[in-house]
mmCIF file with all atom_site columns, C-alpha atoms in Angstrom:
data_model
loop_
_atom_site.group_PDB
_atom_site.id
_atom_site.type_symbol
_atom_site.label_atom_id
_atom_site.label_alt_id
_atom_site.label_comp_id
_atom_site.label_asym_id
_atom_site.label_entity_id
_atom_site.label_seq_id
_atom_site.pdbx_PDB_ins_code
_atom_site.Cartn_x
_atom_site.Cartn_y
_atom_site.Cartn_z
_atom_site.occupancy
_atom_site.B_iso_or_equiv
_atom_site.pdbx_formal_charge
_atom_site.auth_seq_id
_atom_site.auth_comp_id
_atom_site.auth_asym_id
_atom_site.auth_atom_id
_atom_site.pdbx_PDB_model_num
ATOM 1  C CA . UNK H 1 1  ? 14.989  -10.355 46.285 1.00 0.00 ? 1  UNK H CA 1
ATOM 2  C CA . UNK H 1 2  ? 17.442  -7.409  46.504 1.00 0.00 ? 2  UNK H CA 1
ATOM 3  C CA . UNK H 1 3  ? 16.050  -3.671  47.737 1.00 0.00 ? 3  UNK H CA 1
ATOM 4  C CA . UNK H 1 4  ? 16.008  -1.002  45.433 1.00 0.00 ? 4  UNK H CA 1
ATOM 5  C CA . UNK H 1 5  ? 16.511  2.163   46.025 1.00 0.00 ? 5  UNK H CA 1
ATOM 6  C CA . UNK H 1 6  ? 13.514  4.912   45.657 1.00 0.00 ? 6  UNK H CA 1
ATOM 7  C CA . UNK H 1 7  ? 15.637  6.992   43.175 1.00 0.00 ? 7  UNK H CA 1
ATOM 8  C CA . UNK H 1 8  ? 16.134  4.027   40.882 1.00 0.00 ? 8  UNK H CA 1
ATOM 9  C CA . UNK H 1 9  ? 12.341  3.323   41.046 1.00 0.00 ? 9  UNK H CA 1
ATOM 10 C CA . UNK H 1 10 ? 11.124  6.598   40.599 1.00 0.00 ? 10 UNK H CA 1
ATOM 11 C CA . UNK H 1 11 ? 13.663  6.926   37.270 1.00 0.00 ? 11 UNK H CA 1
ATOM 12 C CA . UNK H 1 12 ? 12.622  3.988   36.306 1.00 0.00 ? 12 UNK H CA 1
ATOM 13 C CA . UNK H 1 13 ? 8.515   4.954   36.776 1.00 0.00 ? 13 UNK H CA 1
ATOM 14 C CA . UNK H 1 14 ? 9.986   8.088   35.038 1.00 0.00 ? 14 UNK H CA 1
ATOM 15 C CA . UNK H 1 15 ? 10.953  6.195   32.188 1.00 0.00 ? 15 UNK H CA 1
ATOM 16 C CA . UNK H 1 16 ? 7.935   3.877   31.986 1.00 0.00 ? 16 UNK H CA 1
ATOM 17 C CA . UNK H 1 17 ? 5.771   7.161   31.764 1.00 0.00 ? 17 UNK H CA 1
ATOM 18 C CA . UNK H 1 18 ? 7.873   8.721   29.244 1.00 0.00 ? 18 UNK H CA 1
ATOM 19 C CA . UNK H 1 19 ? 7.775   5.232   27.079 1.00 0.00 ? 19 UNK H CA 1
ATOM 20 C CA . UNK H 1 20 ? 4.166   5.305   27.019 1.00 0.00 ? 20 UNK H CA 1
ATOM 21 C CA . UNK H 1 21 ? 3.558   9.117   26.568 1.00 0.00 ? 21 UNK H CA 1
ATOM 22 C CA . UNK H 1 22 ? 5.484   8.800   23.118 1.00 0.00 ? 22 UNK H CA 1
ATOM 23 C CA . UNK H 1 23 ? 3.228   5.703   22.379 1.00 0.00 ? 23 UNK H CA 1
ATOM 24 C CA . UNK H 1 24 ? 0.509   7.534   23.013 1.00 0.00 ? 24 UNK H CA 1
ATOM 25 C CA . UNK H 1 25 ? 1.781   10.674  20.718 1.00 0.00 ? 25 UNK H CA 1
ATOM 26 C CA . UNK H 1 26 ? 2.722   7.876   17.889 1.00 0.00 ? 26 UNK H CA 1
ATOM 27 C CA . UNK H 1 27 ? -0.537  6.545   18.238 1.00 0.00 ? 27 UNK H CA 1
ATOM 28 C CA . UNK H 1 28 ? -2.749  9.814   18.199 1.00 0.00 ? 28 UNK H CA 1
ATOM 29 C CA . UNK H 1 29 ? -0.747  10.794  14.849 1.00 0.00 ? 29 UNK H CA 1
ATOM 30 C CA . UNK H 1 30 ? -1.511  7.285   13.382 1.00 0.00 ? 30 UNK H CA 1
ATOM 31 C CA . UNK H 1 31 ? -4.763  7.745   14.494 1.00 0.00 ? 31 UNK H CA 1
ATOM 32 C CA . UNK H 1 32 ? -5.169  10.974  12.992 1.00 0.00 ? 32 UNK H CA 1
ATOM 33 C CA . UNK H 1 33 ? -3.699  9.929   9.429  1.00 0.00 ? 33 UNK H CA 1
ATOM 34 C CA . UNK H 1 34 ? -6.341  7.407   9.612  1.00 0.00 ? 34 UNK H CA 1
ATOM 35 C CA . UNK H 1 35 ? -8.978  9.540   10.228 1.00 0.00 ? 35 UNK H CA 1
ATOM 36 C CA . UNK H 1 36 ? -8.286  11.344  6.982  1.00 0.00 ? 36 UNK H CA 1
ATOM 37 C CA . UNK H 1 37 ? -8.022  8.238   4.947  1.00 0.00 ? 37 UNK H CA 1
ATOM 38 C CA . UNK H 1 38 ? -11.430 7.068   5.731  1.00 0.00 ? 38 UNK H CA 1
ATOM 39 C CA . UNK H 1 39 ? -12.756 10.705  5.535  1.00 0.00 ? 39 UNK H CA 1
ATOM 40 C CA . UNK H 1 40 ? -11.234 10.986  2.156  1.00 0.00 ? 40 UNK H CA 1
ATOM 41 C CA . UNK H 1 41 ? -12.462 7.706   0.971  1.00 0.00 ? 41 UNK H CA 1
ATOM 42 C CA . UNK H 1 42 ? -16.506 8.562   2.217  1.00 0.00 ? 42 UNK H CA 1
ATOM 43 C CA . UNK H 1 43 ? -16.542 11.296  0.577  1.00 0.00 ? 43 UNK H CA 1
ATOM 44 C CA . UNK H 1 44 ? -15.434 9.832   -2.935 1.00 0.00 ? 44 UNK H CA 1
ATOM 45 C CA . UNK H 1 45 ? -17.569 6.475   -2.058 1.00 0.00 ? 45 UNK H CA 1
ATOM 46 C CA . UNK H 1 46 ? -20.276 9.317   -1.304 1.00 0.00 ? 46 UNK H CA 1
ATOM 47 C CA . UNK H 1 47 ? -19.937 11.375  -4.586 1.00 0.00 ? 47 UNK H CA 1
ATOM 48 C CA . UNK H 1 48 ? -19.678 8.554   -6.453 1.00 0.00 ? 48 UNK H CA 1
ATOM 49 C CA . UNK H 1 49 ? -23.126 6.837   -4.775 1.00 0.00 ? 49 UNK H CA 1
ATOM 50 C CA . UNK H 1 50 ? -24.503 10.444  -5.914 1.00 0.00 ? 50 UNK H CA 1
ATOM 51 C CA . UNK H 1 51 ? -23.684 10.329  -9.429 1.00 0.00 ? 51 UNK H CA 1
ATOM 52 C CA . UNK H 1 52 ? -24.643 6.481   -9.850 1.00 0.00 ? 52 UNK H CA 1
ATOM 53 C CA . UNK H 1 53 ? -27.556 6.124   -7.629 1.00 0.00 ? 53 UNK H CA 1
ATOM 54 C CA . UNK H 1 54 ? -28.876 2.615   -9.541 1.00 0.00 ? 54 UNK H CA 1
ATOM 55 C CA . UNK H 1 55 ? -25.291 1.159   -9.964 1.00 0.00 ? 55 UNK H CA 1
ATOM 56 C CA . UNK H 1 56 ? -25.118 1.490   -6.490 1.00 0.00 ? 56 UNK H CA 1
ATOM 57 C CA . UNK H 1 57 ? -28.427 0.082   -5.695 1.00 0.00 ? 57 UNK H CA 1
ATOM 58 C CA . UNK H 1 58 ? -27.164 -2.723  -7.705 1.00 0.00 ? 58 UNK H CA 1
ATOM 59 C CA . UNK H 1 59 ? -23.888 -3.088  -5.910 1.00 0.00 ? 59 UNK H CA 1
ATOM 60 C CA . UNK H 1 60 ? -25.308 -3.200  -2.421 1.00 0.00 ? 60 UNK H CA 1
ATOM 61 C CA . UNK H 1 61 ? -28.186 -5.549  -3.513 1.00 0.00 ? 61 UNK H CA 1
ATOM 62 C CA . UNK H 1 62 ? -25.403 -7.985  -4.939 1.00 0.00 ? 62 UNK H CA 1
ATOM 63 C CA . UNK H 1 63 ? -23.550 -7.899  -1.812 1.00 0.00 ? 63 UNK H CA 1
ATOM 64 C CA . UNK H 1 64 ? -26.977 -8.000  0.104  1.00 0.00 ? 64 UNK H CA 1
ATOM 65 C CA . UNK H 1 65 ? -27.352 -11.117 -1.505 1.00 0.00 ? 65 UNK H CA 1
ATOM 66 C CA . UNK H 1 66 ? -24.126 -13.027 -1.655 1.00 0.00 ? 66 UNK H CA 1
ATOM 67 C CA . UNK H 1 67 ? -24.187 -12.245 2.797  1.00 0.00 ? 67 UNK H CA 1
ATOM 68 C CA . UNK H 1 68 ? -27.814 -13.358 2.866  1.00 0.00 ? 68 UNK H CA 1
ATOM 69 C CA . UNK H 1 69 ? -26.893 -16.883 0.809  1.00 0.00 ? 69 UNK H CA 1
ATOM 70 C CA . UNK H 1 70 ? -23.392 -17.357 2.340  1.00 0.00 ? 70 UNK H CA 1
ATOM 71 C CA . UNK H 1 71 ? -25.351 -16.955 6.126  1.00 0.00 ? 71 UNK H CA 1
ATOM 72 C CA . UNK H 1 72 ? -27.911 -19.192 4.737  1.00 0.00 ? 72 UNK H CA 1
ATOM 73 C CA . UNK H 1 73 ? -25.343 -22.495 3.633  1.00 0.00 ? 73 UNK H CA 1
ATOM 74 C CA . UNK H 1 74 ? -23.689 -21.679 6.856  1.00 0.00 ? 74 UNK H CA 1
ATOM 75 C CA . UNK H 1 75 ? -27.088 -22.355 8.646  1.00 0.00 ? 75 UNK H CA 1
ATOM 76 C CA . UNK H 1 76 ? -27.399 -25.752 7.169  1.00 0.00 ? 76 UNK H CA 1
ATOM 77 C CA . UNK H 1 77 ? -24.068 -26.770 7.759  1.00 0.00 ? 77 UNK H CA 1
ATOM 78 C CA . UNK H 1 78 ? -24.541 -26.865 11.267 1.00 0.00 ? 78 UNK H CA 1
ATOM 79 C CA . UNK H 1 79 ? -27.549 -28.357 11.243 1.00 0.00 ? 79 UNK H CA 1
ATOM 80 C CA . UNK H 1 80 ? -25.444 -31.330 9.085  1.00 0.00 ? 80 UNK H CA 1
ATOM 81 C CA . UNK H 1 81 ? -22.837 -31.268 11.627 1.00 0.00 ? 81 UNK H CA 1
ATOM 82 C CA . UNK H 1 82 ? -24.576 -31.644 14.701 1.00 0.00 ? 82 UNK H CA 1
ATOM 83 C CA . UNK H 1 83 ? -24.795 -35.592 15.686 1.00 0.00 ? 83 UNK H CA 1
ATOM 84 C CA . UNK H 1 84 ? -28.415 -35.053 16.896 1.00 0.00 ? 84 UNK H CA 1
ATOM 85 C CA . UNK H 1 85 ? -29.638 -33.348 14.000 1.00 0.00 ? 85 UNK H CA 1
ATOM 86 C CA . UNK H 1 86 ? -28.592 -35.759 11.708 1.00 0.00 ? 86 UNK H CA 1
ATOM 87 C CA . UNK H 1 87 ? -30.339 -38.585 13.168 1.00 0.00 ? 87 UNK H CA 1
ATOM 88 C CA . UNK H 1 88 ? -34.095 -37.392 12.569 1.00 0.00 ? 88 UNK H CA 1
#
């Protein structure tokens, strides 16, 4: 393996560092702009839970129940699928 010299290593550490201090900067801005979505959309979900109070009971009892039945059939499936199971 051929030596380097210390100059070329520290330019390229320099380089590395610089690389990831703009991904960092790119990321923080992303970050932010996401921020503001979801902050934007919680307060509308928010208002909107405030001037439908039963619609939205009805909503998340829906949901409640569609995740409590899917969880439920996904129970018994495994019990189907395991070999030991199915032989009682």
């Amino acid at each position: 393996m051929p030596k380097r010299c210390a100059a070329s290593t520290s330019a390229d550490g320099a380089q590395v560092q610089e690389r990831a201090e703009a991904t960092l900067r790119d990321l923080r801005a992303r970050l932010g702009a996401l921020e503001e979505q979801v902050t934007a959309r919680a307060r509308d979900i928010d208002s909107y839970v405030r001037g439908n109070p039963w619609q939205a009971v009805a909503v998340t009892g829906g949901v409640a129940l569609l995740l409590g039945s899917s969880s439920a059939a996904g129970d018994g499936r495994a019990r189907i699928a395991c070999g030991e199971c199915a032989r009682r």
